[in-house]
C-alpha cells in the first residue's frame, strides 16, 4: 500500500554524518524543518518508530513524539504534516554501476527474454532489421536466468541469423554463432583459453569466456559527448532516488570517473552520494608489473581512500580475482565439472573434470600490490565471487598484515 508508505527519504550522508543530542536541541537551536504525524523509521538499536523528526541543516536535531518535537518549533521552522505516512533513512546501494546503467538503454532497450522461443525470436527479428554482416548483440544475458538454463547452441543461433554475427554477452562469458566465429577468425587452431572447443572435433563450440571477448571484432559502440553522458547519469540517479536510494558504492572506475561525479556535484545535479572504487586496470596496472612501477602509478594519483567530500569520495583500490557464478567462471574451492559432466558441458561448455573456474590473480601476484596499497593509505578490495578466489585473497591479506597492520 504505497500511498501510505513513503512520503520522503531522509538523505543523510552515509559516510560520517552525526546527529545532535536531544539535550543540545533544547538549547535555543531552532530546527529548519519538522516532519510530524508520521511513522519515522529510526533504525536505532530498538528499531524505534517515532512520530516526528526535526532537522537542522544536514543533521538530525531531535526525534520523538509529535508533542515533544513540535515544542521546539522556531520562528522560521517549516513544518510538514506526514498524514501517517512512513519516512525511512536513505538506502545505500552497496555495489552499483549507475554510469554504465545510464548508457545501457540510451539507444536500444535491453530485451527482456525468458526462454529460447523469446530469445531466438528476438534474434531473428533483429537480423531481419539489420544488413547482412551487422552484429546482433544482446548486451546482458545470463543463460542460467532463462527457463532452459543453458545457452542456445551455435546451430540454433545459425538457424535464426545465418547472415549476421551474433553475440550473447553474459559479462563473464557468452555465446557466438558461426558467422561471428568466421568474422573474428576464431577457428580450431585459435590458441586462446577463453575459446571453448568440442572435445571430439576440436572445433569452437561458440562458448566464450570473458578473456576471449577481446577477439570479437567491430562490435558497434555508441559515442556520446561529455555533457550527454552527464545528463544520462543524472536521469539514472533520479531513478535510483525514486526507489529510496540516496547513496551508491560504485563498483569500479578511474580518475576520469571521479571527475564525472565531481562535475555533477559542482553543477548541483548529483542527488546521491557516491563512493567510487578505483580499478587497477583503469590505472594501467597489470599483475606482473614491477613493484616500483606499481608504487609510482598509485602514489602519482594524488588521492587515496577517503579523499573527497561527503558527496563524492574515493573508496578502495580494486582488482578482479575471478569471473562470475552465473557464467560458471567463478573460482571455487573444488573442481565441480567432474560431478556434473553433462550439465557442465551443456550449460557452460566445460569438459575439463578438474575445472574450478577462472582465476585471474595468484596469491603471489596479490601480495606486493596489496602491500603497496596498504603502505600508501589505501584500502584494497576485489571482485571475487567464488570461495577459492576469496581464500586466496584472504591469504594474501594475512601475509600483508604481518608486514604492516591492515
Short mmCIF file of C-alpha atoms in Angstrom, two decimals:
data_model
loop_
_atom_site.label_atom_id
_atom_site.label_comp_id
_atom_site.label_asym_id
_atom_site.label_seq_id
_atom_site.Cartn_x
_atom_site.Cartn_y
_atom_site.Cartn_z
CA UNK A 1 0.00 0.00 0.00
CA UNK A 2 2.44 2.54 -1.33
CA UNK A 3 0.24 5.56 -0.77
CA UNK A 4 0.63 5.01 2.98
CA UNK A 5 4.28 4.23 2.75
CA UNK A 6 7.00 6.54 1.60
CA UNK A 7 6.47 10.25 1.91
CA UNK A 8 10.14 11.17 1.70
CA UNK A 9 13.57 9.72 2.07
CA UNK A 10 15.78 11.47 4.60
CA UNK A 11 19.02 11.99 2.74
CA UNK A 12 21.74 11.83 5.38
CA UNK A 13 25.35 11.18 4.44
CA UNK A 14 26.33 7.52 4.67
CA UNK A 15 29.93 8.40 5.41
CA UNK A 16 30.01 10.03 8.83
CA UNK A 17 27.21 12.49 9.47
CA UNK A 18 26.42 12.72 13.13
CA UNK A 19 23.30 13.90 14.93
CA UNK A 20 22.75 16.39 17.68
CA UNK A 21 21.51 15.10 21.02
CA UNK A 22 18.04 15.83 22.33
CA UNK A 23 19.61 17.89 25.09
CA UNK A 24 21.53 20.07 22.62
CA UNK A 25 18.36 20.57 20.63
CA UNK A 26 16.67 22.24 23.58
CA UNK A 27 19.36 24.90 23.99
CA UNK A 28 17.99 27.58 21.71
CA UNK A 29 18.68 25.72 18.45
CA UNK A 30 15.66 26.02 16.21
CA UNK A 31 15.15 23.34 13.56
CA UNK A 32 14.91 24.24 9.90
CA UNK A 33 12.29 21.58 9.21
CA UNK A 34 9.95 19.42 11.28
CA UNK A 35 8.18 16.38 9.86
CA UNK A 36 5.39 15.25 12.17
CA UNK A 37 2.39 12.95 12.39
CA UNK A 38 4.21 10.14 10.61
CA UNK A 39 5.95 6.85 11.14
CA UNK A 40 9.67 7.69 11.40
CA UNK A 41 11.73 4.52 10.97
CA UNK A 42 14.82 5.32 13.08
CA UNK A 43 16.74 2.04 12.64
CA UNK A 44 18.20 2.51 16.13
CA UNK A 45 19.08 -0.48 18.35
CA UNK A 46 15.41 -0.99 19.22
CA UNK A 47 14.13 -0.15 15.72
CA UNK A 48 12.01 2.58 17.26
CA UNK A 49 9.17 4.03 15.19
CA UNK A 50 8.89 7.71 16.11
CA UNK A 51 6.18 10.21 15.21
CA UNK A 52 8.21 13.27 14.32
CA UNK A 53 11.70 14.41 13.42
CA UNK A 54 13.42 17.80 13.45
CA UNK A 55 16.29 18.62 11.09
CA UNK A 56 18.92 21.35 11.27
CA UNK A 57 20.96 21.67 8.11
CA UNK A 58 22.16 18.17 7.29
CA UNK A 59 21.79 16.77 10.80
CA UNK A 60 19.05 15.33 12.94
CA UNK A 61 18.19 17.69 15.74
CA UNK A 62 15.60 15.58 17.54
CA UNK A 63 13.40 12.52 17.03
CA UNK A 64 10.41 11.61 19.13
CA UNK A 65 6.71 12.16 19.80
CA UNK A 66 4.73 14.82 17.95
CA UNK A 67 4.18 16.92 21.06
CA UNK A 68 7.85 16.79 22.06
CA UNK A 69 9.20 17.76 18.65
CA UNK A 70 6.63 20.44 17.85
CA UNK A 71 7.57 22.25 21.08
CA UNK A 72 10.94 23.20 19.61
CA UNK A 73 9.43 24.87 16.54
CA UNK A 74 11.24 28.12 15.81
CA UNK A 75 10.05 31.29 14.11
CA UNK A 76 11.46 30.17 10.73
CA UNK A 77 10.86 26.44 11.09
CA UNK A 78 8.95 24.82 8.23
CA UNK A 79 6.50 22.11 9.28
CA UNK A 80 5.22 19.22 7.18
CA UNK A 81 2.29 17.01 8.22
CA UNK A 82 3.08 13.48 7.01
CA UNK A 83 -0.54 12.40 7.50
CA UNK A 84 0.51 8.99 8.78
CA UNK A 85 2.98 8.21 6.01
CA UNK A 86 6.29 6.48 6.64
CA UNK A 87 9.75 8.06 6.49
CA UNK A 88 12.80 5.85 6.03
CA UNK A 89 16.52 6.62 6.01
CA UNK A 90 18.08 6.79 2.56
CA UNK A 91 19.05 3.36 1.19
CA UNK A 92 22.65 2.64 0.19
CA UNK A 93 23.29 0.52 -2.89
CA UNK A 94 26.36 -1.44 -1.77
CA UNK A 95 27.52 -2.20 -5.32
CA UNK A 96 26.23 -0.38 -8.37
CA UNK A 97 27.26 0.95 -11.77
CA UNK A 98 24.95 3.93 -12.33
CA UNK A 99 27.14 5.43 -15.04
CA UNK A 100 27.11 2.23 -17.09
CA UNK A 101 23.42 1.63 -16.38
CA UNK A 102 22.70 5.17 -17.58
CA UNK A 103 24.07 4.36 -21.03
CA UNK A 104 22.90 0.75 -21.29
CA UNK A 105 19.47 1.53 -22.74
CA UNK A 106 20.05 5.02 -24.05
CA UNK A 107 19.86 3.89 -27.68
CA UNK A 108 18.23 0.48 -27.55
CA UNK A 109 16.19 -1.24 -24.87
CA UNK A 110 17.74 -4.39 -23.42
CA UNK A 111 15.36 -7.18 -24.45
CA UNK A 112 13.72 -8.98 -21.55
CA UNK A 113 13.61 -12.61 -22.66
CA UNK A 114 12.75 -15.61 -20.53
CA UNK A 115 13.14 -18.66 -22.79
CA UNK A 116 14.60 -19.83 -26.09
CA UNK A 117 11.43 -19.01 -28.02
CA UNK A 118 11.58 -15.37 -26.96
CA UNK A 119 15.35 -15.12 -27.34
CA UNK A 120 15.59 -16.74 -30.76
CA UNK A 121 12.56 -14.77 -31.90
CA UNK A 122 14.25 -11.53 -30.89
CA UNK A 123 17.49 -12.51 -32.65
CA UNK A 124 15.55 -13.35 -35.83
CA UNK A 125 13.71 -10.05 -35.69
CA UNK A 126 16.93 -8.08 -35.21
CA UNK A 127 18.64 -9.96 -38.05
CA UNK A 128 15.81 -9.00 -40.40
CA UNK A 129 16.20 -5.33 -39.46
CA UNK A 130 19.97 -5.27 -39.91
CA UNK A 131 22.07 -5.56 -43.03
CA UNK A 132 23.94 -8.83 -43.66
CA UNK A 133 27.18 -8.83 -41.72
CA UNK A 134 25.97 -6.42 -38.99
CA UNK A 135 26.20 -7.58 -35.40
CA UNK A 136 23.20 -8.73 -33.38
CA UNK A 137 24.20 -8.24 -29.74
CA UNK A 138 22.26 -8.96 -26.57
CA UNK A 139 24.26 -6.86 -24.08
CA UNK A 140 23.19 -8.53 -20.84
CA UNK A 141 22.05 -12.14 -20.97
CA UNK A 142 22.74 -14.92 -18.48
CA UNK A 143 21.93 -18.45 -19.55
CA UNK A 144 21.04 -19.51 -16.02
CA UNK A 145 18.27 -16.90 -15.92
CA UNK A 146 16.27 -18.33 -18.77
CA UNK A 147 13.96 -21.31 -18.44
CA UNK A 148 16.16 -23.73 -20.38
CA UNK A 149 19.06 -22.97 -18.02
CA UNK A 150 21.66 -23.04 -20.79
CA UNK A 151 22.89 -21.11 -23.82
CA UNK A 152 21.28 -21.86 -27.18
CA UNK A 153 23.63 -23.90 -29.33
CA UNK A 154 25.71 -22.47 -32.14
CA UNK A 155 23.41 -24.30 -34.59
CA UNK A 156 20.31 -22.70 -33.09
CA UNK A 157 21.84 -19.25 -33.44
CA UNK A 158 22.93 -20.03 -37.02
CA UNK A 159 19.38 -21.02 -37.95
CA UNK A 160 17.80 -17.67 -36.95
CA UNK A 161 20.73 -15.45 -38.05
CA UNK A 162 22.70 -17.16 -40.80
CA UNK A 163 23.90 -13.90 -42.35
CA UNK A 164 24.74 -11.93 -39.18
CA UNK A 165 27.25 -12.35 -36.38
CA UNK A 166 25.51 -12.91 -33.03
CA UNK A 167 26.94 -12.25 -29.59
CA UNK A 168 25.07 -13.04 -26.36
CA UNK A 169 27.01 -11.14 -23.69
CA UNK A 170 26.88 -12.55 -20.16
CA UNK A 171 29.62 -10.23 -18.81
CA UNK A 172 31.94 -13.05 -17.71
CA UNK A 173 31.05 -15.42 -20.52
CA UNK A 174 28.94 -15.56 -23.63
CA UNK A 175 27.88 -17.29 -26.83
CA UNK A 176 28.55 -16.53 -30.50
CA UNK A 177 27.38 -18.10 -33.75
CA UNK A 178 29.26 -19.44 -36.76
CA UNK A 179 29.18 -16.13 -38.63
CA UNK A 180 30.79 -14.42 -35.64
CA UNK A 181 33.48 -17.11 -35.47
CA UNK A 182 34.30 -16.58 -39.13
CA UNK A 183 34.21 -12.79 -38.86
CA UNK A 184 36.63 -12.86 -35.93
CA UNK A 185 38.86 -15.57 -37.43
CA UNK A 186 38.27 -17.92 -34.50
CA UNK A 187 38.96 -21.48 -35.61
CA UNK A 188 40.04 -24.84 -34.20
CA UNK A 189 43.59 -23.53 -34.50
CA UNK A 190 42.92 -20.49 -32.32
CA UNK A 191 45.04 -20.91 -29.20
CA UNK A 192 43.10 -18.99 -26.55
CA UNK A 193 42.00 -20.22 -23.14
CA UNK A 194 38.71 -18.32 -23.40
CA UNK A 195 37.60 -20.13 -26.58
CA UNK A 196 35.88 -23.39 -25.63
CA UNK A 197 36.10 -26.26 -28.10
CA UNK A 198 34.30 -29.52 -28.81
CA UNK A 199 36.13 -32.34 -27.02
CA UNK A 200 35.78 -34.63 -30.05
CA UNK A 201 36.30 -32.38 -33.09
CA UNK A 202 38.32 -29.52 -31.59
CA UNK A 203 36.02 -27.01 -33.30
CA UNK A 204 34.90 -23.91 -31.34
CA UNK A 205 31.50 -24.55 -29.78
CA UNK A 206 30.52 -20.88 -29.68
CA UNK A 207 31.01 -20.71 -25.90
CA UNK A 208 33.50 -17.99 -25.00
CA UNK A 209 34.73 -16.78 -21.64
CA UNK A 210 35.41 -13.14 -20.84
CA UNK A 211 39.09 -13.29 -21.72
CA UNK A 212 38.09 -14.12 -25.31
CA UNK A 213 35.86 -11.07 -25.68
CA UNK A 214 38.98 -9.28 -26.91
CA UNK A 215 38.85 -11.44 -30.05
CA UNK A 216 35.47 -10.07 -31.13
CA UNK A 217 35.89 -7.53 -33.92
CA UNK A 218 33.97 -4.45 -34.99
CA UNK A 219 31.13 -4.65 -32.48
CA UNK A 220 29.49 -1.22 -32.78
CA UNK A 221 29.82 1.21 -29.89
CA UNK A 222 27.82 4.37 -29.44
CA UNK A 223 29.83 7.51 -28.83
CA UNK A 224 28.47 10.26 -26.59
CA UNK A 225 29.69 13.71 -25.78
CA UNK A 226 30.70 14.50 -22.21
CA UNK A 227 27.62 16.58 -21.43
CA UNK A 228 25.36 13.88 -22.88
CA UNK A 229 26.94 11.36 -20.51
CA UNK A 230 26.38 13.69 -17.57
CA UNK A 231 22.72 14.16 -18.48
CA UNK A 232 22.22 10.40 -18.83
CA UNK A 233 23.77 9.77 -15.39
CA UNK A 234 21.61 12.50 -13.81
CA UNK A 235 18.49 10.82 -15.18
CA UNK A 236 19.62 7.39 -14.00
CA UNK A 237 20.36 8.56 -10.46
CA UNK A 238 16.90 10.12 -10.30
CA UNK A 239 15.58 6.62 -10.93
CA UNK A 240 17.71 5.40 -8.02
CA UNK A 241 16.23 8.18 -5.88
CA UNK A 242 12.70 7.21 -6.88
CA UNK A 243 13.05 3.89 -5.03
CA UNK A 244 14.75 5.40 -1.99
CA UNK A 245 18.43 5.05 -2.89
CA UNK A 246 20.49 8.05 -1.80
CA UNK A 247 23.97 6.51 -1.63
CA UNK A 248 25.83 4.34 -4.15
CA UNK A 249 29.06 2.39 -3.77
CA UNK A 250 30.28 2.37 -7.38
CA UNK A 251 31.94 -0.91 -8.28
CA UNK A 252 34.85 0.39 -10.30
CA UNK A 253 36.31 3.30 -12.20
CA UNK A 254 39.31 5.57 -12.53
CA UNK A 255 40.25 9.24 -12.29
CA UNK A 256 38.03 10.16 -15.24
CA UNK A 257 35.00 8.69 -13.50
CA UNK A 258 35.78 10.62 -10.32
CA UNK A 259 35.78 13.79 -12.42
CA UNK A 260 32.34 12.95 -13.82
CA UNK A 261 30.77 12.79 -10.38
CA UNK A 262 32.71 15.79 -9.09
CA UNK A 263 31.44 17.80 -12.03
CA UNK A 264 27.87 16.69 -11.35
CA UNK A 265 28.26 17.72 -7.72
CA UNK A 266 29.75 21.09 -8.64
CA UNK A 267 26.83 21.67 -11.00
CA UNK A 268 24.45 20.77 -8.13
CA UNK A 269 22.99 17.91 -10.19
CA UNK A 270 24.18 14.97 -8.08
CA UNK A 271 21.30 13.63 -5.98
CA UNK A 272 23.01 10.58 -4.47
CA UNK A 273 26.26 10.36 -2.57
CA UNK A 274 28.84 8.15 -4.25
CA UNK A 275 31.84 6.16 -3.07
CA UNK A 276 33.99 5.12 -6.02
CA UNK A 277 36.41 2.18 -6.02
CA UNK A 278 39.45 2.61 -8.27
CA UNK A 279 40.22 -0.36 -10.51
CA UNK A 280 43.88 -1.03 -11.17
CA UNK A 281 43.11 -1.81 -14.80
CA UNK A 282 41.99 1.81 -15.14
CA UNK A 283 45.44 2.88 -13.94
CA UNK A 284 47.23 0.69 -16.46
CA UNK A 285 48.50 -1.63 -13.73
CA UNK A 286 48.94 -5.32 -14.53
CA UNK A 287 49.62 -8.20 -12.10
CA UNK A 288 53.19 -8.79 -13.24
CA UNK A 289 54.32 -5.16 -13.37
CA UNK A 290 57.45 -4.38 -11.31
CA UNK A 291 56.51 -3.30 -7.74
CA UNK A 292 58.26 0.05 -8.09
CA UNK A 293 56.27 0.83 -11.24
CA UNK A 294 53.04 -0.07 -9.43
CA UNK A 295 54.04 2.12 -6.47
CA UNK A 296 54.77 5.10 -8.73
CA UNK A 297 51.44 4.83 -10.54
CA UNK A 298 49.44 4.61 -7.31
CA UNK A 299 51.33 7.33 -5.45
CA UNK A 300 51.12 9.58 -8.52
CA UNK A 301 47.34 9.66 -8.37
CA UNK A 302 47.33 12.41 -5.76
CA UNK A 303 44.41 10.88 -3.86
CA UNK A 304 43.72 7.88 -1.64
CA UNK A 305 40.94 6.05 0.18
CA UNK A 306 38.67 8.60 1.85
CA UNK A 307 39.69 11.50 -0.38
CA UNK A 308 36.82 13.80 -1.34
CA UNK A 309 33.80 15.22 0.41
CA UNK A 310 30.51 13.85 1.71
CA UNK A 311 29.06 13.66 -1.82
CA UNK A 312 31.93 12.21 -3.86
CA UNK A 313 34.52 10.11 -2.10
CA UNK A 314 37.26 7.70 -3.16
CA UNK A 315 36.90 4.11 -1.98
CA UNK A 316 39.35 1.23 -2.26
CA UNK A 317 41.76 0.06 -4.93
CA UNK A 318 40.28 -2.93 -6.69
CA UNK A 319 41.19 -5.91 -8.83
CA UNK A 320 39.37 -8.92 -10.27
CA UNK A 321 40.07 -12.32 -8.74
CA UNK A 322 37.76 -14.42 -10.91
CA UNK A 323 34.70 -14.47 -13.14
CA UNK A 324 31.05 -14.92 -12.21
CA UNK A 325 28.79 -17.61 -10.78
CA UNK A 326 26.15 -17.19 -13.48
CA UNK A 327 28.62 -17.97 -16.26
CA UNK A 328 30.46 -20.81 -14.49
CA UNK A 329 33.69 -18.80 -14.27
CA UNK A 330 33.80 -18.07 -10.52
CA UNK A 331 36.86 -19.76 -8.98
CA UNK A 332 35.56 -22.35 -6.49
CA UNK A 333 37.34 -24.31 -3.78
CA UNK A 334 36.99 -27.66 -5.53
CA UNK A 335 36.53 -28.97 -9.07
CA UNK A 336 32.85 -29.31 -9.87
CA UNK A 337 32.58 -30.32 -13.52
CA UNK A 338 33.54 -33.94 -12.75
CA UNK A 339 30.45 -34.36 -10.55
CA UNK A 340 28.07 -32.98 -13.19
CA UNK A 341 29.84 -33.60 -16.53
CA UNK A 342 26.74 -33.48 -18.73
CA UNK A 343 25.34 -30.30 -17.18
CA UNK A 344 28.77 -28.64 -17.07
CA UNK A 345 29.14 -29.16 -20.80
CA UNK A 346 25.55 -28.33 -21.69
CA UNK A 347 25.23 -25.17 -19.57
CA UNK A 348 28.77 -23.77 -19.65
CA UNK A 349 30.65 -25.71 -22.34
CA UNK A 350 33.03 -27.11 -19.69
CA UNK A 351 34.58 -30.54 -20.34
CA UNK A 352 37.65 -30.45 -18.07
CA UNK A 353 36.93 -32.63 -14.98
CA UNK A 354 39.44 -30.60 -12.92
CA UNK A 355 37.82 -27.26 -13.77
CA UNK A 356 37.29 -24.94 -10.77
CA UNK A 357 36.63 -21.69 -12.61
CA UNK A 358 38.75 -18.84 -13.90
CA UNK A 359 41.44 -17.50 -11.57
CA UNK A 360 42.84 -14.14 -12.67
CA UNK A 361 45.30 -13.48 -9.81
CA UNK A 362 47.52 -15.63 -7.64
CA UNK A 363 48.43 -15.03 -4.03
CA UNK A 364 51.99 -14.22 -5.14
CA UNK A 365 50.71 -11.54 -7.52
CA UNK A 366 48.39 -10.03 -4.92
CA UNK A 367 50.81 -9.68 -2.00
CA UNK A 368 53.09 -6.93 -3.40
CA UNK A 369 50.16 -4.88 -4.73
CA UNK A 370 48.12 -5.11 -1.52
CA UNK A 371 51.25 -4.31 0.48
CA UNK A 372 51.96 -1.18 -1.58
CA UNK A 373 48.34 -0.06 -1.28
CA UNK A 374 48.44 -0.59 2.47
CA UNK A 375 51.64 1.46 2.81
CA UNK A 376 50.17 4.32 0.77
CA UNK A 377 46.99 4.62 2.81
CA UNK A 378 44.63 2.73 0.53
CA UNK A 379 42.05 0.12 1.34
CA UNK A 380 42.03 -2.82 -1.05
CA UNK A 381 39.18 -4.91 -2.38
CA UNK A 382 38.48 -7.29 -5.23
CA UNK A 383 35.75 -8.78 -7.33
CA UNK A 384 35.71 -12.34 -6.01
CA UNK A 385 32.60 -14.49 -6.34
CA UNK A 386 33.99 -17.98 -5.79
CA UNK A 387 35.16 -19.39 -2.45
CA UNK A 388 38.54 -20.34 -3.91
CA UNK A 389 39.15 -16.75 -5.01
CA UNK A 390 38.11 -15.41 -1.62
CA UNK A 391 40.50 -17.81 0.13
CA UNK A 392 43.44 -16.63 -1.97
CA UNK A 393 42.59 -13.00 -1.34
CA UNK A 394 42.35 -13.54 2.44
CA UNK A 395 45.62 -15.48 2.46
CA UNK A 396 47.31 -12.53 0.75
CA UNK A 397 45.79 -10.11 3.27
CA UNK A 398 47.13 -12.25 6.11
CA UNK A 399 50.66 -12.06 4.72
CA UNK A 400 50.46 -8.30 4.18
CA UNK A 401 49.13 -7.78 7.68
CA UNK A 402 52.33 -9.31 9.08
CA UNK A 403 54.32 -6.55 7.39
CA UNK A 404 52.01 -3.69 8.39
CA UNK A 405 48.65 -3.96 10.09
CA UNK A 406 45.76 -3.67 7.69
#
